[in-house]
Amino acid sequence: MTEIWAIVVGAGSGRRFAAELPKQYHLLHGEPLFRRSLKAFIDHPKIDGVLPVIAAEAAECFAELCGDLSTMAPVHGGATRQVSVARALEALAPHRPDAVLIHDAARPLVGPEIIDRVLEALGTYRAVVPAIPVRDTLKRQEDGRIIATVDRTPLVAVQTPQGFEFTLLRAAHARAAANDASDDAGLVEALGETVHLVTGHSRNLKITDPEDLGVAHKLTATSGVPKVGIGYDVHRLVDGEGVMLGGVLIPAPFRLLGHSDADVALHAVTDAILGALGDGDIGTLFPPSDAQWKDADSAIFLEEACRRVTQRGAAIAHLDLTIICEQPKIGPYRPAICARIAEICGLTPETVSVKATTTERLGFTGRGEGIAAQAAATILCPV
Ligand code: MG
């Protein structure tokens, strides 16, 4: 199996921002840019590990803002970007990765689809870079006067993550000492190796000045068209050792019966999100007839629904869940369920509401034959 690591480089001092903090620690909707960039790779199922590169003097800042994330211990960068990446490659060598992705911490809006494209192309090529067409007309200028119009047809603007066979990139950096290329592809090109392009995205912008940060805020604003989806699910109760509800195992002398772990609460939330996206339902995406979902952790289903939200450039504004049963008592587990759902969806717990009710001993839930759950998801979709 291929071992793939991501290096997220945030060792710069970002002097174009007037404030004290380097730009990669500025906040986008309450979350540091660096943290968002790291999470994009931590959350990606095909990335085996993530290594941050930080400025030595920012160690405390990094620990405070990103220290809780599951990354390798950060490597301290050097005087140039090239030295920083070379140090990170050195630190990764004992892990013997097959491939490595290098990403700028200042590109916090990188989506899973770009990472997927780079990874897919890495199956065929040794060096892969995402790029977008140059939209603006380009001019050559001198002293504020246009000298010539540049033909932009052969030009592209390259982004990160840039993906490389590990040994190739190490060789490129070993040769490059002191060559401060502005990207890693440049060093690989210098070896005479072909670098292949995949489609990037204009949304994957690099935040270099406060104006860019403003654009990023707008791109990710919690505005847009609100769409509401609802979900409903029921599973039967049988003798067992604990009920899985909302991703939390609640001790009980019974369990829920189903093909997966039968987490009725996560199923309802998943269906609510899929409903808001108009993406069918959990049964069509994960058919019970498919053996791979046997006893599956239902968090997988919810993660897939959330991945689809991100892929559309949408955002979950709020989730509301009601669990309907006589037993077990949900109250004591409510904060844990709330925290777990928020964790799976990458939300703050304040955007997840968990409620419970009985049905006054009426009906199948009242008789304890099963547990029902219903959920509503509010999603803000780009206009
Ligand atoms: Mg179900």
mmCIF file of C-alpha atoms and ligand atoms in Angstrom:
data_model
loop_
_atom_site.group_PDB
_atom_site.id
_atom_site.type_symbol
_atom_site.label_atom_id
_atom_site.label_comp_id
_atom_site.label_asym_id
_atom_site.label_seq_id
_atom_site.Cartn_x
_atom_site.Cartn_y
_atom_site.Cartn_z
ATOM 1 C CA MET A 1 0.000 0.000 0.000
ATOM 2 C CA THR A 2 1.268 3.444 -0.875
ATOM 3 C CA GLU A 3 2.381 5.618 2.021
ATOM 4 C CA ILE A 4 1.615 9.287 1.414
ATOM 5 C CA TRP A 5 2.532 12.169 3.692
ATOM 6 C CA ALA A 6 1.694 15.839 3.534
ATOM 7 C CA ILE A 7 4.082 18.636 4.514
ATOM 8 C CA VAL A 8 2.310 21.904 5.281
ATOM 9 C CA VAL A 9 4.762 24.778 5.129
ATOM 10 C CA GLY A 10 4.040 27.784 7.311
ATOM 11 C CA ALA A 11 7.525 28.925 8.280
ATOM 12 C CA GLY A 12 7.333 32.373 6.720
ATOM 13 C CA SER A 13 7.078 35.580 8.653
ATOM 14 C CA GLY A 14 4.367 37.015 6.403
ATOM 15 C CA ARG A 15 5.548 40.607 6.623
ATOM 16 C CA ARG A 16 2.906 41.829 4.197
ATOM 17 C CA PHE A 17 0.492 41.699 7.132
ATOM 18 C CA ALA A 18 1.004 44.657 9.407
ATOM 19 C CA ALA A 19 -0.050 42.803 12.534
ATOM 20 C CA GLU A 20 2.381 40.970 14.791
ATOM 21 C CA LEU A 21 1.222 37.472 13.925
ATOM 22 C CA PRO A 22 2.485 35.874 10.713
ATOM 23 C CA LYS A 23 -0.341 35.597 8.166
ATOM 24 C CA GLN A 24 -0.767 31.836 8.554
ATOM 25 C CA TYR A 25 -2.003 32.373 12.113
ATOM 26 C CA HIS A 26 -4.656 34.921 11.168
ATOM 27 C CA LEU A 27 -8.223 33.798 11.643
ATOM 28 C CA LEU A 28 -10.749 32.843 9.012
ATOM 29 C CA HIS A 29 -14.159 32.581 10.660
ATOM 30 C CA GLY A 30 -12.499 32.046 14.004
ATOM 31 C CA GLU A 31 -10.023 29.431 12.825
ATOM 32 C CA PRO A 32 -6.311 30.058 12.098
ATOM 33 C CA LEU A 33 -5.412 29.631 8.409
ATOM 34 C CA PHE A 34 -2.625 27.190 9.310
ATOM 35 C CA ARG A 35 -5.075 25.043 11.253
ATOM 36 C CA ARG A 36 -7.512 24.914 8.343
ATOM 37 C CA SER A 37 -4.725 23.924 5.962
ATOM 38 C CA LEU A 38 -3.518 21.148 8.269
ATOM 39 C CA LYS A 39 -7.040 19.826 8.773
ATOM 40 C CA ALA A 40 -7.602 19.503 5.037
ATOM 41 C CA PHE A 41 -4.871 16.839 5.006
ATOM 42 C CA ILE A 42 -5.516 15.299 8.428
ATOM 43 C CA ASP A 43 -9.129 14.716 7.375
ATOM 44 C CA HIS A 44 -8.209 13.232 3.998
ATOM 45 C CA PRO A 45 -8.540 9.442 4.119
ATOM 46 C CA LYS A 46 -5.596 8.760 1.782
ATOM 47 C CA ILE A 47 -3.038 10.857 3.661
ATOM 48 C CA ASP A 48 -1.089 8.793 6.180
ATOM 49 C CA GLY A 49 0.484 11.618 8.125
ATOM 50 C CA VAL A 50 0.878 15.375 8.251
ATOM 51 C CA LEU A 51 4.037 17.295 9.093
ATOM 52 C CA PRO A 52 3.841 21.037 9.799
ATOM 53 C CA VAL A 53 6.862 23.261 9.159
ATOM 54 C CA ILE A 54 6.893 26.332 11.374
ATOM 55 C CA ALA A 55 9.177 29.238 12.178
ATOM 56 C CA ALA A 56 11.167 28.464 15.346
ATOM 57 C CA GLU A 57 9.999 31.730 16.917
ATOM 58 C CA ALA A 58 6.346 30.761 16.291
ATOM 59 C CA ALA A 59 6.597 27.482 18.239
ATOM 60 C CA GLU A 60 4.517 28.727 21.141
ATOM 61 C CA CYS A 61 1.916 30.254 18.874
ATOM 62 C CA PHE A 62 1.646 27.055 16.850
ATOM 63 C CA ALA A 63 1.332 24.904 19.980
ATOM 64 C CA GLU A 64 -1.486 27.067 21.249
ATOM 65 C CA LEU A 65 -3.449 27.297 17.998
ATOM 66 C CA CYS A 66 -2.755 23.953 16.318
ATOM 67 C CA GLY A 67 -1.022 21.817 18.967
ATOM 68 C CA ASP A 68 -4.087 19.643 19.583
ATOM 69 C CA LEU A 69 -4.239 18.423 15.973
ATOM 70 C CA SER A 70 -2.949 14.957 15.164
ATOM 71 C CA THR A 71 0.167 15.888 13.231
ATOM 72 C CA MET A 72 3.805 14.944 13.650
ATOM 73 C CA ALA A 73 5.777 17.273 15.926
ATOM 74 C CA PRO A 74 6.458 20.389 13.815
ATOM 75 C CA VAL A 75 9.815 20.855 12.117
ATOM 76 C CA HIS A 76 11.455 24.268 12.386
ATOM 77 C CA GLY A 77 11.981 25.951 9.045
ATOM 78 C CA GLY A 78 15.149 27.573 7.782
ATOM 79 C CA ALA A 79 16.117 30.867 6.213
ATOM 80 C CA THR A 80 14.471 30.051 2.877
ATOM 81 C CA ARG A 81 11.457 28.038 1.814
ATOM 82 C CA GLN A 82 13.746 25.517 0.120
ATOM 83 C CA VAL A 83 15.682 24.892 3.356
ATOM 84 C CA SER A 84 12.403 24.561 5.273
ATOM 85 C CA VAL A 85 11.048 21.897 2.931
ATOM 86 C CA ALA A 86 14.405 20.093 2.831
ATOM 87 C CA ARG A 87 14.367 19.853 6.638
ATOM 88 C CA ALA A 88 10.839 18.445 6.559
ATOM 89 C CA LEU A 89 11.856 15.828 3.975
ATOM 90 C CA GLU A 90 14.758 14.855 6.236
ATOM 91 C CA ALA A 91 12.357 14.426 9.158
ATOM 92 C CA LEU A 92 10.058 12.245 7.050
ATOM 93 C CA ALA A 93 12.796 9.994 5.713
ATOM 94 C CA PRO A 94 12.576 7.449 8.571
ATOM 95 C CA HIS A 95 8.878 6.968 7.699
ATOM 96 C CA ARG A 96 9.911 5.967 4.181
ATOM 97 C CA PRO A 97 6.922 7.558 2.417
ATOM 98 C CA ASP A 98 6.337 6.655 -1.227
ATOM 99 C CA ALA A 99 4.990 10.078 -2.056
ATOM 100 C CA VAL A 100 4.751 13.462 -0.432
ATOM 101 C CA LEU A 101 2.460 16.461 -0.942
ATOM 102 C CA ILE A 102 3.840 19.925 -0.214
ATOM 103 C CA HIS A 103 1.226 22.520 0.679
ATOM 104 C CA ASP A 104 1.356 26.191 1.625
ATOM 105 C CA ALA A 105 -0.180 26.895 5.039
ATOM 106 C CA ALA A 106 -1.506 30.111 3.482
ATOM 107 C CA ARG A 107 -3.865 28.152 1.181
ATOM 108 C CA PRO A 108 -6.515 27.236 3.745
ATOM 109 C CA LEU A 109 -9.340 26.709 1.246
ATOM 110 C CA VAL A 110 -7.807 23.686 -0.454
ATOM 111 C CA GLY A 111 -10.582 21.172 -1.013
ATOM 112 C CA PRO A 112 -10.517 17.380 -0.971
ATOM 113 C CA GLU A 113 -11.172 17.340 -4.719
ATOM 114 C CA ILE A 114 -7.814 18.980 -5.507
ATOM 115 C CA ILE A 115 -5.994 16.637 -3.126
ATOM 116 C CA ASP A 116 -7.783 13.704 -4.803
ATOM 117 C CA ARG A 117 -6.734 14.882 -8.269
ATOM 118 C CA VAL A 118 -3.085 15.241 -7.286
ATOM 119 C CA LEU A 119 -3.087 11.825 -5.584
ATOM 120 C CA GLU A 120 -4.740 10.158 -8.533
ATOM 121 C CA ALA A 121 -2.218 11.595 -10.992
ATOM 122 C CA LEU A 122 0.612 10.538 -8.660
ATOM 123 C CA GLY A 123 -0.448 6.969 -9.393
ATOM 124 C CA THR A 124 0.915 7.535 -12.913
ATOM 125 C CA TYR A 125 3.416 10.407 -12.697
ATOM 126 C CA ARG A 126 6.372 11.233 -10.444
ATOM 127 C CA ALA A 127 5.593 14.949 -10.099
ATOM 128 C CA VAL A 128 2.155 16.584 -10.186
ATOM 129 C CA VAL A 129 1.087 20.181 -9.706
ATOM 130 C CA PRO A 130 -2.420 21.746 -9.669
ATOM 131 C CA ALA A 131 -2.818 24.783 -11.904
ATOM 132 C CA ILE A 132 -5.495 27.180 -13.117
ATOM 133 C CA PRO A 133 -5.682 29.248 -16.285
ATOM 134 C CA VAL A 134 -4.482 32.842 -16.107
ATOM 135 C CA ARG A 135 -7.644 34.922 -16.458
ATOM 136 C CA ASP A 136 -6.319 38.459 -16.493
ATOM 137 C CA THR A 137 -4.622 39.903 -19.520
ATOM 138 C CA LEU A 138 -0.922 40.115 -18.801
ATOM 139 C CA LYS A 139 1.270 43.084 -19.715
ATOM 140 C CA ARG A 140 4.968 43.647 -19.528
ATOM 141 C CA GLN A 141 5.631 47.036 -17.972
ATOM 142 C CA GLU A 142 8.459 49.437 -17.272
ATOM 143 C CA ASP A 143 8.206 52.521 -15.073
ATOM 144 C CA GLY A 144 4.414 52.329 -15.022
ATOM 145 C CA ARG A 145 4.078 52.104 -18.806
ATOM 146 C CA ILE A 146 3.033 49.062 -20.799
ATOM 147 C CA ILE A 147 5.798 47.709 -23.000
ATOM 148 C CA ALA A 148 3.993 44.708 -24.440
ATOM 149 C CA THR A 149 1.013 42.399 -24.107
ATOM 150 C CA VAL A 150 2.012 38.924 -23.031
ATOM 151 C CA ASP A 151 0.402 35.962 -24.771
ATOM 152 C CA ARG A 152 -1.258 34.191 -21.872
ATOM 153 C CA THR A 153 -2.381 31.067 -23.762
ATOM 154 C CA PRO A 154 0.630 28.958 -22.772
ATOM 155 C CA LEU A 155 0.563 30.271 -19.183
ATOM 156 C CA VAL A 156 -0.950 28.756 -16.079
ATOM 157 C CA ALA A 157 -0.869 29.767 -12.416
ATOM 158 C CA VAL A 158 0.311 26.926 -10.216
ATOM 159 C CA GLN A 159 -0.989 26.138 -6.759
ATOM 160 C CA THR A 160 -0.332 23.659 -3.984
ATOM 161 C CA PRO A 161 -0.498 20.865 -2.912
ATOM 162 C CA GLN A 162 2.276 19.776 -5.228
ATOM 163 C CA GLY A 163 2.792 16.022 -5.215
ATOM 164 C CA PHE A 164 6.043 14.124 -5.747
ATOM 165 C CA GLU A 165 7.565 10.733 -5.485
ATOM 166 C CA PHE A 166 9.456 11.083 -2.206
ATOM 167 C CA THR A 167 12.874 10.056 -3.504
ATOM 168 C CA LEU A 168 12.547 12.378 -6.488
ATOM 169 C CA LEU A 169 11.785 15.419 -4.360
ATOM 170 C CA ARG A 170 14.598 14.570 -1.950
ATOM 171 C CA ALA A 171 17.003 14.365 -4.854
ATOM 172 C CA ALA A 172 15.726 17.685 -6.182
ATOM 173 C CA HIS A 173 16.269 19.377 -2.819
ATOM 174 C CA ALA A 174 19.694 17.786 -2.357
ATOM 175 C CA ARG A 175 20.750 19.360 -5.661
ATOM 176 C CA ALA A 176 19.034 22.640 -4.973
ATOM 177 C CA ALA A 177 20.806 23.758 -1.844
ATOM 178 C CA ALA A 178 20.550 27.521 -1.740
ATOM 179 C CA ASN A 179 18.357 27.663 -4.847
ATOM 180 C CA ASP A 180 15.356 29.418 -3.384
ATOM 181 C CA ALA A 181 12.794 28.380 -5.987
ATOM 182 C CA SER A 182 9.359 29.657 -5.048
ATOM 183 C CA ASP A 183 7.918 26.178 -5.428
ATOM 184 C CA ASP A 184 9.065 22.586 -5.284
ATOM 185 C CA ALA A 185 8.077 21.852 -8.876
ATOM 186 C CA GLY A 186 10.770 24.321 -9.946
ATOM 187 C CA LEU A 187 13.452 22.226 -8.254
ATOM 188 C CA VAL A 188 12.156 19.038 -9.868
ATOM 189 C CA GLU A 189 12.068 20.780 -13.274
ATOM 190 C CA ALA A 190 15.715 21.724 -12.707
ATOM 191 C CA LEU A 191 16.494 17.985 -12.550
ATOM 192 C CA GLY A 192 15.082 17.679 -16.060
ATOM 193 C CA GLU A 193 12.081 15.729 -14.760
ATOM 194 C CA THR A 194 8.624 16.291 -16.287
ATOM 195 C CA VAL A 195 6.054 17.866 -13.976
ATOM 196 C CA HIS A 196 2.433 17.067 -14.867
ATOM 197 C CA LEU A 197 -0.495 19.413 -14.372
ATOM 198 C CA VAL A 198 -3.910 18.693 -12.904
ATOM 199 C CA THR A 199 -6.799 21.128 -12.575
ATOM 200 C CA GLY A 200 -6.602 23.386 -9.541
ATOM 201 C CA HIS A 201 -9.354 25.706 -8.326
ATOM 202 C CA SER A 202 -9.639 29.488 -8.123
ATOM 203 C CA ARG A 203 -11.026 29.027 -4.617
ATOM 204 C CA ASN A 204 -7.692 27.518 -3.519
ATOM 205 C CA LEU A 205 -6.233 31.003 -3.232
ATOM 206 C CA LYS A 206 -3.027 31.932 -1.471
ATOM 207 C CA ILE A 207 -3.572 34.454 1.267
ATOM 208 C CA THR A 208 -0.686 36.892 1.040
ATOM 209 C CA ASP A 209 -2.225 40.167 2.148
ATOM 210 C CA PRO A 210 -5.236 41.372 4.153
ATOM 211 C CA GLU A 211 -7.219 41.853 0.944
ATOM 212 C CA ASP A 212 -6.877 38.136 0.151
ATOM 213 C CA LEU A 213 -8.102 37.352 3.644
ATOM 214 C CA GLY A 214 -11.179 39.470 2.906
ATOM 215 C CA VAL A 215 -11.801 37.478 -0.274
ATOM 216 C CA ALA A 216 -11.402 34.204 1.638
ATOM 217 C CA HIS A 217 -13.913 35.418 4.215
ATOM 218 C CA LYS A 218 -16.401 36.151 1.466
ATOM 219 C CA LEU A 219 -15.797 32.802 -0.216
ATOM 220 C CA THR A 220 -16.449 30.944 3.002
ATOM 221 C CA ALA A 221 -19.024 33.300 4.456
ATOM 222 C CA THR A 222 -21.916 31.723 6.238
ATOM 223 C CA SER A 223 -24.152 33.385 3.749
ATOM 224 C CA GLY A 224 -25.640 31.732 0.736
ATOM 225 C CA VAL A 225 -28.898 29.984 0.123
ATOM 226 C CA PRO A 226 -30.083 28.089 3.190
ATOM 227 C CA LYS A 227 -31.392 24.638 2.407
ATOM 228 C CA VAL A 228 -32.989 22.426 5.017
ATOM 229 C CA GLY A 229 -32.999 18.655 4.884
ATOM 230 C CA ILE A 230 -34.748 16.237 7.200
ATOM 231 C CA GLY A 231 -33.857 12.695 8.132
ATOM 232 C CA TYR A 232 -35.716 9.928 9.940
ATOM 233 C CA ASP A 233 -34.609 6.453 10.919
ATOM 234 C CA VAL A 234 -35.687 3.511 13.057
ATOM 235 C CA HIS A 235 -33.787 0.475 14.238
ATOM 236 C CA ARG A 236 -35.003 -2.511 16.206
ATOM 237 C CA LEU A 237 -33.723 -3.234 19.743
ATOM 238 C CA VAL A 238 -32.449 -6.707 20.590
ATOM 239 C CA ASP A 239 -30.560 -8.186 23.552
ATOM 240 C CA GLY A 240 -26.985 -6.971 23.583
ATOM 241 C CA GLU A 241 -24.318 -4.996 25.325
ATOM 242 C CA GLY A 242 -24.909 -1.334 24.773
ATOM 243 C CA VAL A 243 -26.541 0.998 22.298
ATOM 244 C CA MET A 244 -24.566 3.056 19.778
ATOM 245 C CA LEU A 245 -26.302 6.447 19.599
ATOM 246 C CA GLY A 246 -24.862 9.550 18.044
ATOM 247 C CA GLY A 247 -21.432 7.933 17.871
ATOM 248 C CA VAL A 248 -21.430 7.208 21.623
ATOM 249 C CA LEU A 249 -21.736 3.725 23.128
ATOM 250 C CA ILE A 250 -24.321 3.912 25.903
ATOM 251 C CA PRO A 251 -24.251 1.004 28.377
ATOM 252 C CA ALA A 252 -27.506 -0.984 28.304
ATOM 253 C CA PRO A 253 -28.616 -4.636 28.312
ATOM 254 C CA PHE A 254 -29.689 -4.254 24.674
ATOM 255 C CA ARG A 255 -28.359 -3.051 21.342
ATOM 256 C CA LEU A 256 -29.695 -1.760 18.046
ATOM 257 C CA LEU A 257 -29.994 -4.245 15.213
ATOM 258 C CA GLY A 258 -28.831 -3.334 11.715
ATOM 259 C CA HIS A 259 -26.383 -4.060 8.950
ATOM 260 C CA SER A 260 -23.955 -1.370 10.153
ATOM 261 C CA ASP A 261 -23.560 -0.445 13.822
ATOM 262 C CA ALA A 262 -27.228 0.651 13.504
ATOM 263 C CA ASP A 263 -26.581 4.090 14.981
ATOM 264 C CA VAL A 264 -30.049 5.417 14.311
ATOM 265 C CA ALA A 265 -29.109 8.950 15.384
ATOM 266 C CA LEU A 266 -26.153 9.268 13.005
ATOM 267 C CA HIS A 267 -28.263 7.756 10.224
ATOM 268 C CA ALA A 268 -30.947 10.409 10.715
ATOM 269 C CA VAL A 269 -28.342 13.207 10.706
ATOM 270 C CA THR A 270 -26.656 11.764 7.609
ATOM 271 C CA ASP A 271 -29.981 11.606 5.775
ATOM 272 C CA ALA A 272 -30.831 15.172 6.809
ATOM 273 C CA ILE A 273 -27.560 16.432 5.276
ATOM 274 C CA LEU A 274 -28.008 14.355 2.130
ATOM 275 C CA GLY A 275 -31.571 15.688 1.938
ATOM 276 C CA ALA A 276 -30.397 19.293 2.027
ATOM 277 C CA LEU A 277 -27.924 18.495 -0.761
ATOM 278 C CA GLY A 278 -30.529 16.605 -2.774
ATOM 279 C CA ASP A 279 -28.117 13.672 -2.856
ATOM 280 C CA GLY A 280 -30.453 10.749 -2.252
ATOM 281 C CA ASP A 281 -30.276 8.865 1.018
ATOM 282 C CA ILE A 282 -27.974 6.746 3.120
ATOM 283 C CA GLY A 283 -29.441 3.535 1.693
ATOM 284 C CA THR A 284 -28.558 4.450 -1.888
ATOM 285 C CA LEU A 285 -25.018 5.576 -0.974
ATOM 286 C CA PHE A 286 -24.268 2.681 1.364
ATOM 287 C CA PRO A 287 -26.555 -0.191 0.339
ATOM 288 C CA PRO A 288 -27.164 -2.731 3.140
ATOM 289 C CA SER A 289 -26.647 -5.381 0.445
ATOM 290 C CA ASP A 290 -22.976 -4.310 0.276
ATOM 291 C CA ALA A 291 -20.920 -6.487 2.621
ATOM 292 C CA GLN A 292 -18.340 -3.750 3.214
ATOM 293 C CA TRP A 293 -20.813 -1.827 5.392
ATOM 294 C CA LYS A 294 -21.425 -4.811 7.671
ATOM 295 C CA ASP A 295 -20.943 -3.632 11.275
ATOM 296 C CA ALA A 296 -19.523 -0.370 9.883
ATOM 297 C CA ASP A 297 -18.997 2.598 12.176
ATOM 298 C CA SER A 298 -21.775 4.958 11.059
ATOM 299 C CA ALA A 299 -19.392 7.892 11.424
ATOM 300 C CA ILE A 300 -18.160 6.841 7.965
ATOM 301 C CA PHE A 301 -21.593 7.616 6.487
ATOM 302 C CA LEU A 302 -21.789 10.986 8.185
ATOM 303 C CA GLU A 303 -18.228 11.856 7.116
ATOM 304 C CA GLU A 304 -19.146 11.105 3.512
ATOM 305 C CA ALA A 305 -22.213 13.363 3.736
ATOM 306 C CA CYS A 306 -20.000 16.153 5.147
ATOM 307 C CA ARG A 307 -17.418 15.605 2.421
ATOM 308 C CA ARG A 308 -20.167 16.176 -0.120
ATOM 309 C CA VAL A 309 -21.096 19.432 1.607
ATOM 310 C CA THR A 310 -17.506 20.687 1.384
ATOM 311 C CA GLN A 311 -17.195 19.525 -2.196
ATOM 312 C CA ARG A 312 -20.112 21.789 -3.154
ATOM 313 C CA GLY A 313 -18.524 24.752 -1.407
ATOM 314 C CA ALA A 314 -21.449 24.629 1.021
ATOM 315 C CA ALA A 315 -21.330 24.752 4.818
ATOM 316 C CA ILE A 316 -23.420 23.196 7.545
ATOM 317 C CA ALA A 317 -24.989 26.015 9.544
ATOM 318 C CA HIS A 318 -26.852 23.874 12.062
ATOM 319 C CA LEU A 319 -27.850 20.318 12.912
ATOM 320 C CA ASP A 320 -30.807 19.432 15.109
ATOM 321 C CA LEU A 321 -31.373 15.870 16.289
ATOM 322 C CA THR A 322 -34.165 14.280 18.311
ATOM 323 C CA ILE A 323 -33.774 10.748 19.669
ATOM 324 C CA ILE A 324 -37.066 9.041 20.469
ATOM 325 C CA CYS A 325 -36.975 6.239 23.059
ATOM 326 C CA GLU A 326 -37.929 5.256 26.619
ATOM 327 C CA GLN A 327 -34.550 3.644 27.312
ATOM 328 C CA PRO A 328 -31.665 4.374 27.599
ATOM 329 C CA LYS A 329 -31.916 7.788 29.222
ATOM 330 C CA ILE A 330 -30.192 10.159 26.806
ATOM 331 C CA GLY A 331 -29.789 13.181 29.111
ATOM 332 C CA PRO A 332 -26.449 12.215 30.704
ATOM 333 C CA TYR A 333 -24.947 11.427 27.272
ATOM 334 C CA ARG A 334 -26.227 14.484 25.488
ATOM 335 C CA PRO A 335 -22.988 16.540 25.738
ATOM 336 C CA ALA A 336 -20.922 13.550 24.565
ATOM 337 C CA ILE A 337 -23.228 12.916 21.588
ATOM 338 C CA CYS A 338 -23.187 16.586 20.711
ATOM 339 C CA ALA A 339 -19.370 16.694 20.883
ATOM 340 C CA ARG A 340 -18.977 13.506 18.835
ATOM 341 C CA ILE A 341 -21.303 14.663 16.048
ATOM 342 C CA ALA A 342 -19.529 18.034 15.972
ATOM 343 C CA GLU A 343 -16.191 16.226 15.776
ATOM 344 C CA ILE A 344 -17.277 13.993 12.891
ATOM 345 C CA CYS A 345 -18.717 16.965 10.979
ATOM 346 C CA GLY A 346 -15.905 19.403 11.796
ATOM 347 C CA LEU A 347 -18.329 21.772 13.516
ATOM 348 C CA THR A 348 -18.311 23.522 16.836
ATOM 349 C CA PRO A 349 -20.613 21.873 19.420
ATOM 350 C CA GLU A 350 -22.769 25.026 19.480
ATOM 351 C CA THR A 351 -23.950 24.246 15.953
ATOM 352 C CA VAL A 352 -25.198 20.789 16.962
ATOM 353 C CA SER A 353 -28.398 20.402 18.946
ATOM 354 C CA VAL A 354 -29.266 17.056 20.519
ATOM 355 C CA LYS A 355 -32.658 16.450 22.110
ATOM 356 C CA ALA A 356 -34.503 13.390 23.342
ATOM 357 C CA THR A 357 -38.084 12.502 24.001
ATOM 358 C CA THR A 358 -40.164 9.499 24.972
ATOM 359 C CA THR A 359 -43.511 8.688 23.402
ATOM 360 C CA GLU A 360 -45.290 8.247 26.739
ATOM 361 C CA ARG A 361 -44.930 4.480 26.421
ATOM 362 C CA LEU A 362 -47.037 4.542 23.268
ATOM 363 C CA GLY A 363 -46.170 2.792 20.049
ATOM 364 C CA PHE A 364 -43.056 0.745 19.195
ATOM 365 C CA THR A 365 -40.696 3.190 20.832
ATOM 366 C CA GLY A 366 -42.913 3.238 23.930
ATOM 367 C CA ARG A 367 -42.859 -0.541 24.137
ATOM 368 C CA GLY A 368 -39.058 -0.526 23.784
ATOM 369 C CA GLU A 369 -39.115 -2.466 20.508
ATOM 370 C CA GLY A 370 -36.950 0.054 18.746
ATOM 371 C CA ILE A 371 -35.415 3.516 18.768
ATOM 372 C CA ALA A 372 -36.320 6.273 16.310
ATOM 373 C CA ALA A 373 -34.419 9.440 15.493
ATOM 374 C CA GLN A 374 -35.197 12.475 13.428
ATOM 375 C CA ALA A 375 -32.897 15.280 12.359
ATOM 376 C CA ALA A 376 -32.876 18.536 10.461
ATOM 377 C CA ALA A 377 -29.782 19.933 8.754
ATOM 378 C CA THR A 378 -29.485 23.552 7.630
ATOM 379 C CA ILE A 379 -26.894 23.982 4.922
ATOM 380 C CA LEU A 380 -25.745 27.203 3.337
ATOM 381 C CA CYS A 381 -25.116 26.637 -0.344
ATOM 382 C CA PRO A 382 -23.127 29.003 -2.569
ATOM 383 C CA VAL A 383 -25.324 31.231 -4.706
HETATM 384 MG MG MG B 1 -30.562 3.132 9.570
#
